[in-house]
Structures are given as C-alpha cells and as structure tokens.
Short mmCIF file of C-alpha atoms in Angstrom, two decimals:
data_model
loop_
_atom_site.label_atom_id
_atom_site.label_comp_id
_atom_site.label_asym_id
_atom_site.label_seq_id
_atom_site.Cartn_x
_atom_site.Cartn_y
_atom_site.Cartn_z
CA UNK F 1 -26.48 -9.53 8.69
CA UNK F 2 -25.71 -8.06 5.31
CA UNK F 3 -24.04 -4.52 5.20
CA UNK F 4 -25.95 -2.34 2.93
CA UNK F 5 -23.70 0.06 0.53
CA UNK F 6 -23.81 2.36 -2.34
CA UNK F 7 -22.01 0.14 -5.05
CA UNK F 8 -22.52 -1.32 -9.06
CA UNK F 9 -21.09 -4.12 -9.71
CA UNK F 10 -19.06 -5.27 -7.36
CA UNK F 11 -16.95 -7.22 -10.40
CA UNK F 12 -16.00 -3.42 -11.86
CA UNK F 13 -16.21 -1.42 -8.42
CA UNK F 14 -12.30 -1.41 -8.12
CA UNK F 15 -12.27 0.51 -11.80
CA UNK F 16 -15.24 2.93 -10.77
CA UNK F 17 -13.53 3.99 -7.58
CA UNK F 18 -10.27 4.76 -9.40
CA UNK F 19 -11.93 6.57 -12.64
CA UNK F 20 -13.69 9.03 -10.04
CA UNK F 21 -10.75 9.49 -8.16
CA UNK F 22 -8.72 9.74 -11.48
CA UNK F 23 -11.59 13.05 -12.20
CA UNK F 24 -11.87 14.74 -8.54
CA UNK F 25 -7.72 14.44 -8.51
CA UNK F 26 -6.92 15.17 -11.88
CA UNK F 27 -4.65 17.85 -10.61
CA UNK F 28 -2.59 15.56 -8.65
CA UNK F 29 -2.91 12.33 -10.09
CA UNK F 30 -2.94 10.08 -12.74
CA UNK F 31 -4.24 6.24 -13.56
CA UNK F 32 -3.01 3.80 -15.89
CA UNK F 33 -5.01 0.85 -15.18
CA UNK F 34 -4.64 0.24 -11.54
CA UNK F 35 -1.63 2.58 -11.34
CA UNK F 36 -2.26 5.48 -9.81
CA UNK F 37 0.91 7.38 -10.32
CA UNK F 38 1.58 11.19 -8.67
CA UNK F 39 2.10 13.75 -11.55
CA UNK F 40 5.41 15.32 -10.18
CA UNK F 41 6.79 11.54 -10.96
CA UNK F 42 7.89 13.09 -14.50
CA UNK F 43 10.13 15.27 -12.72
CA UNK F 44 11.64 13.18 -10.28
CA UNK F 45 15.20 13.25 -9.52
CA UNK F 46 15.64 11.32 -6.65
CA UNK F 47 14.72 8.20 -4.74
CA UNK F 48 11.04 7.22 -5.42
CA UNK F 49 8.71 5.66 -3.20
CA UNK F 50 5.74 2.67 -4.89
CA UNK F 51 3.35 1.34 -2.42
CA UNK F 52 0.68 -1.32 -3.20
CA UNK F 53 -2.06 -2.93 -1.98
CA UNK F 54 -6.30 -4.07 -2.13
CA UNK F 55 -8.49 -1.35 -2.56
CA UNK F 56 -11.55 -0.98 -0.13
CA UNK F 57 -9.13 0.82 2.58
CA UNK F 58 -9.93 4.10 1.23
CA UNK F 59 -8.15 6.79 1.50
CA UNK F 60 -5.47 4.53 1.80
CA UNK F 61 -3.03 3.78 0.02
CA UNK F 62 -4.09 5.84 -3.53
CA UNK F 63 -5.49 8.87 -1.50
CA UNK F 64 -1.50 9.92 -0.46
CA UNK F 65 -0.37 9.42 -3.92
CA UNK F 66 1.13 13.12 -4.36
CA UNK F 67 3.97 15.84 -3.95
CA UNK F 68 5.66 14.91 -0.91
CA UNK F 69 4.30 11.41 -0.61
CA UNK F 70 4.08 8.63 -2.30
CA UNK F 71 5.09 8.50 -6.33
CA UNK F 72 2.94 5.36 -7.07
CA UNK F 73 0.35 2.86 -5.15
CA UNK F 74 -0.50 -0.36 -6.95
CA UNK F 75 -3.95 -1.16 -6.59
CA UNK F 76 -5.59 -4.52 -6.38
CA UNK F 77 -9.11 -5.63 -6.22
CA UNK F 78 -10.96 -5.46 -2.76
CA UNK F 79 -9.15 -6.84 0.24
CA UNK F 80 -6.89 -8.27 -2.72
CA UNK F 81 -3.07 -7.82 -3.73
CA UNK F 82 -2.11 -6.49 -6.62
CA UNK F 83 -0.45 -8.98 -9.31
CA UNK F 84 3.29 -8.93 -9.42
CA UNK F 85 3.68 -8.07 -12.56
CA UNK F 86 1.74 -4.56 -12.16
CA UNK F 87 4.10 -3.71 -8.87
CA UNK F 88 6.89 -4.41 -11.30
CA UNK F 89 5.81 -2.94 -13.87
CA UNK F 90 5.37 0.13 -11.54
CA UNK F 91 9.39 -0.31 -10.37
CA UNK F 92 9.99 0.50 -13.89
CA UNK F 93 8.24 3.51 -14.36
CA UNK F 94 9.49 4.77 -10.78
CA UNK F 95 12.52 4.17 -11.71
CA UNK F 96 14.60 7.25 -12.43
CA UNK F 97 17.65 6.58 -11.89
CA UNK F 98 18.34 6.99 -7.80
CA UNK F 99 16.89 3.89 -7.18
CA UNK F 100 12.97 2.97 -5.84
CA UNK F 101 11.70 2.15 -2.11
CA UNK F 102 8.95 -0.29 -1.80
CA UNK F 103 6.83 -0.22 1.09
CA UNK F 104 4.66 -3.27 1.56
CA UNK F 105 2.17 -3.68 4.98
CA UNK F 106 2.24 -6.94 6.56
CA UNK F 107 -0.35 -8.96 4.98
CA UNK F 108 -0.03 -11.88 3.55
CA UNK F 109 -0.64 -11.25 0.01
CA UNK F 110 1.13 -8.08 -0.15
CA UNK F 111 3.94 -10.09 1.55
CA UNK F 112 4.09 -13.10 -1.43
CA UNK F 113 3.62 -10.55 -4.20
CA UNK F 114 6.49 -8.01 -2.83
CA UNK F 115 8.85 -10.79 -2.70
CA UNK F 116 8.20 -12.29 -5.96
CA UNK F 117 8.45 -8.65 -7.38
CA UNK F 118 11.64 -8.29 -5.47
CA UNK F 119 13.23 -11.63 -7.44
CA UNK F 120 11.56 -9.91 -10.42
CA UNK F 121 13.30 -6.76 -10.04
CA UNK F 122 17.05 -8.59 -9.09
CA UNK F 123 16.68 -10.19 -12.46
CA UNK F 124 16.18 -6.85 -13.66
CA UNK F 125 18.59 -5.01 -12.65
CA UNK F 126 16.04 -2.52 -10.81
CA UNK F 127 17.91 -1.31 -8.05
CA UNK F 128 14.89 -1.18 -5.51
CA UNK F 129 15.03 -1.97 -1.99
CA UNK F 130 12.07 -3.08 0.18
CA UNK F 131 10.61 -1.95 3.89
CA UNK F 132 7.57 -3.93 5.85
CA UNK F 133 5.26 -2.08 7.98
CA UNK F 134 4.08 -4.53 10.84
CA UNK F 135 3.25 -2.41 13.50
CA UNK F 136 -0.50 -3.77 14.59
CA UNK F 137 0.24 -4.28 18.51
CA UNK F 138 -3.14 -6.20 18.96
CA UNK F 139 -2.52 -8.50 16.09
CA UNK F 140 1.11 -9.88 17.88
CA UNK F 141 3.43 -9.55 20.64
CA UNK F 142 6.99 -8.03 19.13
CA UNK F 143 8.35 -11.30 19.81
CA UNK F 144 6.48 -12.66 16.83
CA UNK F 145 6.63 -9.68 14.51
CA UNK F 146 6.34 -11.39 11.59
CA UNK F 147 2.67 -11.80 12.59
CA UNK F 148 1.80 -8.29 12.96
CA UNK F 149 -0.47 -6.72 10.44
CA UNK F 150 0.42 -2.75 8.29
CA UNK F 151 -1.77 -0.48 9.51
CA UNK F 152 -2.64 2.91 9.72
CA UNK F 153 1.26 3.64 10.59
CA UNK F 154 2.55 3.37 7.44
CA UNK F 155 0.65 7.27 6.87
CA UNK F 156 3.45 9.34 8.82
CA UNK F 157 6.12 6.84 6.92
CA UNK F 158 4.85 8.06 3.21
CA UNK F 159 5.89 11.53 4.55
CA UNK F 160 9.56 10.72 6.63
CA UNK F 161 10.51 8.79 3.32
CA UNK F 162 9.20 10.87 0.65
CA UNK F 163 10.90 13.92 3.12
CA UNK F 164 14.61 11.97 3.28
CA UNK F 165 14.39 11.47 -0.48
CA UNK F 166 13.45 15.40 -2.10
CA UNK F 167 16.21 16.01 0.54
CA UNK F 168 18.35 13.95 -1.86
CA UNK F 169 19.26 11.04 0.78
CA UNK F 170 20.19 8.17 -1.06
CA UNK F 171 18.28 4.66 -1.53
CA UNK F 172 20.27 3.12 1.46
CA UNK F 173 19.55 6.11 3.29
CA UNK F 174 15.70 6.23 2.61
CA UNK F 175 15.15 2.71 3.06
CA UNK F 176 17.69 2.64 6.98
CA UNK F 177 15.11 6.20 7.80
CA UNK F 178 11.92 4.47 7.30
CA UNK F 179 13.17 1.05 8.41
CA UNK F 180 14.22 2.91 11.97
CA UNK F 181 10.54 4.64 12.00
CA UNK F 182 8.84 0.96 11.36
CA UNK F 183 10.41 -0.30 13.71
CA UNK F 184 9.83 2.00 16.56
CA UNK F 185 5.72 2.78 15.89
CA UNK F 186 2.61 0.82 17.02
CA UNK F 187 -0.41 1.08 16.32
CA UNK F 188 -3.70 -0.61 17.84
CA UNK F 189 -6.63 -1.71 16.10
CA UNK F 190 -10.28 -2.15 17.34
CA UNK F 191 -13.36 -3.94 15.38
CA UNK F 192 -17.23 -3.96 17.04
CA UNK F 193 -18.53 -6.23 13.66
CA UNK F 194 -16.06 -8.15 11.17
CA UNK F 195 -15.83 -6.84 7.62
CA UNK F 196 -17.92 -7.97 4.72
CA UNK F 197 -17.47 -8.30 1.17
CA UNK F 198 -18.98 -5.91 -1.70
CA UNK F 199 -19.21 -9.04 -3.83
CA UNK F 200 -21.63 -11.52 -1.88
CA UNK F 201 -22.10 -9.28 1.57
CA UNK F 202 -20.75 -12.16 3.41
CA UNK F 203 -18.80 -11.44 6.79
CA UNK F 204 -15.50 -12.43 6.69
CA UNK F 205 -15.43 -13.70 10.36
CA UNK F 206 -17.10 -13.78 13.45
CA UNK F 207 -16.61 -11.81 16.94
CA UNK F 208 -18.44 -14.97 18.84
CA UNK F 209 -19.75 -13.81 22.08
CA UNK F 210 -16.92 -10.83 22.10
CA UNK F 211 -18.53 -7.29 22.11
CA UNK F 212 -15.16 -5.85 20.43
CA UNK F 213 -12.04 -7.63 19.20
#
C-alpha cells in the first residue's frame, strides 16, 4: 500500500525542506546548499562538532543545528548520504583552529562517506577526529557492533560534546567524552509497517507475517 504525504517533487523535496527550515530558523541557522551551519559558528573558539546524514529523519540531524549543539549537519537526499566532498567541505568551514569532531551513525553510507572524508581530511591537514554512534540493540548483539545501526542516541551526544567543547576540552578530550557515552547507551527500535520512499511510494521491505519488527 502506498503512503500518502504532503510533498512536490520528490526530485527537489530535500531543497524545499531546507529553504523552509532556512525561513522558520533564520534566527538560528543558516544554509549553504545542503549545509546547514549554526550561526554562533562565526564565533567559535573551540572544538566544533559536523554531523551528516539523509534527510527524511526530521528533526534529526538539521533540527539540533544550534548554540550548544551541533555547529554543522551535512544533509543528503532522502534516506541518502551526503557526498564526501560536501562533509569536507564542511571540515573546512568548521574548522577554527581547535580542531573538528565528526559524528557519523552507523549506516552504511554514512560509514563509506565518513571514511573517505577522513582520508580527505589527513591529506589536508584538517585535524578532525571521528566518533560512530551504533547503539541500535535490536539491530545486533554487542558482540557484532559493527552491525548496529545510529539512532535516536546520538541526541543526548550533540549536547555532552558540544558541552565538553564551550568548556574548552580539547579535540582528544571531546572525541574520548563522547566515545565513552557511545559506548555505554542503547537504544531500541520498533517498526509496525516498513518505510517507503517519497520518490515512487514503494516500501522498502516487508514485515512478512510479523505484526512488529
């Protein structure tokens, strides 16, 4: 069954979501293309903090782009990563001077991009050091972290390492803080219908005879 939903095109939805957010936010944020960069960024003196990932989560990630969160969230198309090149290019305008924290969720496009962007940065000289949120309990046993998806517990982690850096903690610092904290949460997930895309309405799986998953 096709989900019914309020949209254009679903070829320039990403861009519509982020120029209304850019106008009902204009106080606390900004967009250059799919950057959506906090305004007190200008002002930083510290360790800053870029997250990135597909839109069609919202809030997250661009809704806790702000004072006391995160500086920058690099936004891709739906259920999509961003390219490489725009989470570097968003290293570079973090950048002032204290070093930058990326926080990727475990998926597995987020995952390929961060760690080209990581090679990108070394090249670089972009002192930026990288944290994984993989905290989805129903996805994985521990044992197989690796397998477990970023969810909803990367929220209180914006806030512990956007707290350790105004505190003036250093990169090292920030990145050990919020490494501790992912690795100590858990989260659970629960679906009663799989997802479907804006651009054909097609489900991307199937529950079978399961009432939940």
């Amino acid at each position: 069954m096709k989900m019914k939903k309020f949209i254009n095109n679903p070829e320039t939805l990403t861009d519509e979501l982020l120029e209304g957010y850019a106008l009902a936010a204009s106080d606390i944020v900004e967009i250059n293309d799919h950057l959506v960069i906090s305004k007190t960024l200008k002002d930083a003196d510290r360790v800053t903090i870029v997250t990135m990932g597909g839109s069609g989560h919202e809030p997250a990630q661009a809704g806790f782009v702000g004072d006391g969160m995160l500086d920058i969230q690099v936004v891709g198309d739906v259920f999509a990563a961003p390219s490489p090149q725009s989470v570097f290019d968003a290293l570079k305008l973090a950048d002032k001077g204290h070093g930058v924290l990326l926080l990727v969720l475990n998926h597995a496009g987020d995952m390929l991009c961060a760690n080209m962007v990581m090679k990108m940065a070394k090249r670089e000289g972009i002192q930026v050091m990288k944290v994984v949120t993989q905290e989805d309990i129903a996805n994985a046993p521990r044992e197989n972290g690796d397998d477990r998806r970023g969810l909803a517990g990367a929220i209180p982690l914006y806030h512990i390492a956007a707290a350790a850096a105004k505190e003036g903690k250093t990169l090292e610092e920030v990145a050990d803080l919020a490494q501790k904290y992912a690795d100590c949460m858990a989260t659970i997930s629960v679906a009663a219908r799989c997802a479907t895309h804006p651009a054909n309405g097609e489900s991307f799986g199937d529950l079978g005879d399961e009432d939940m998953e």
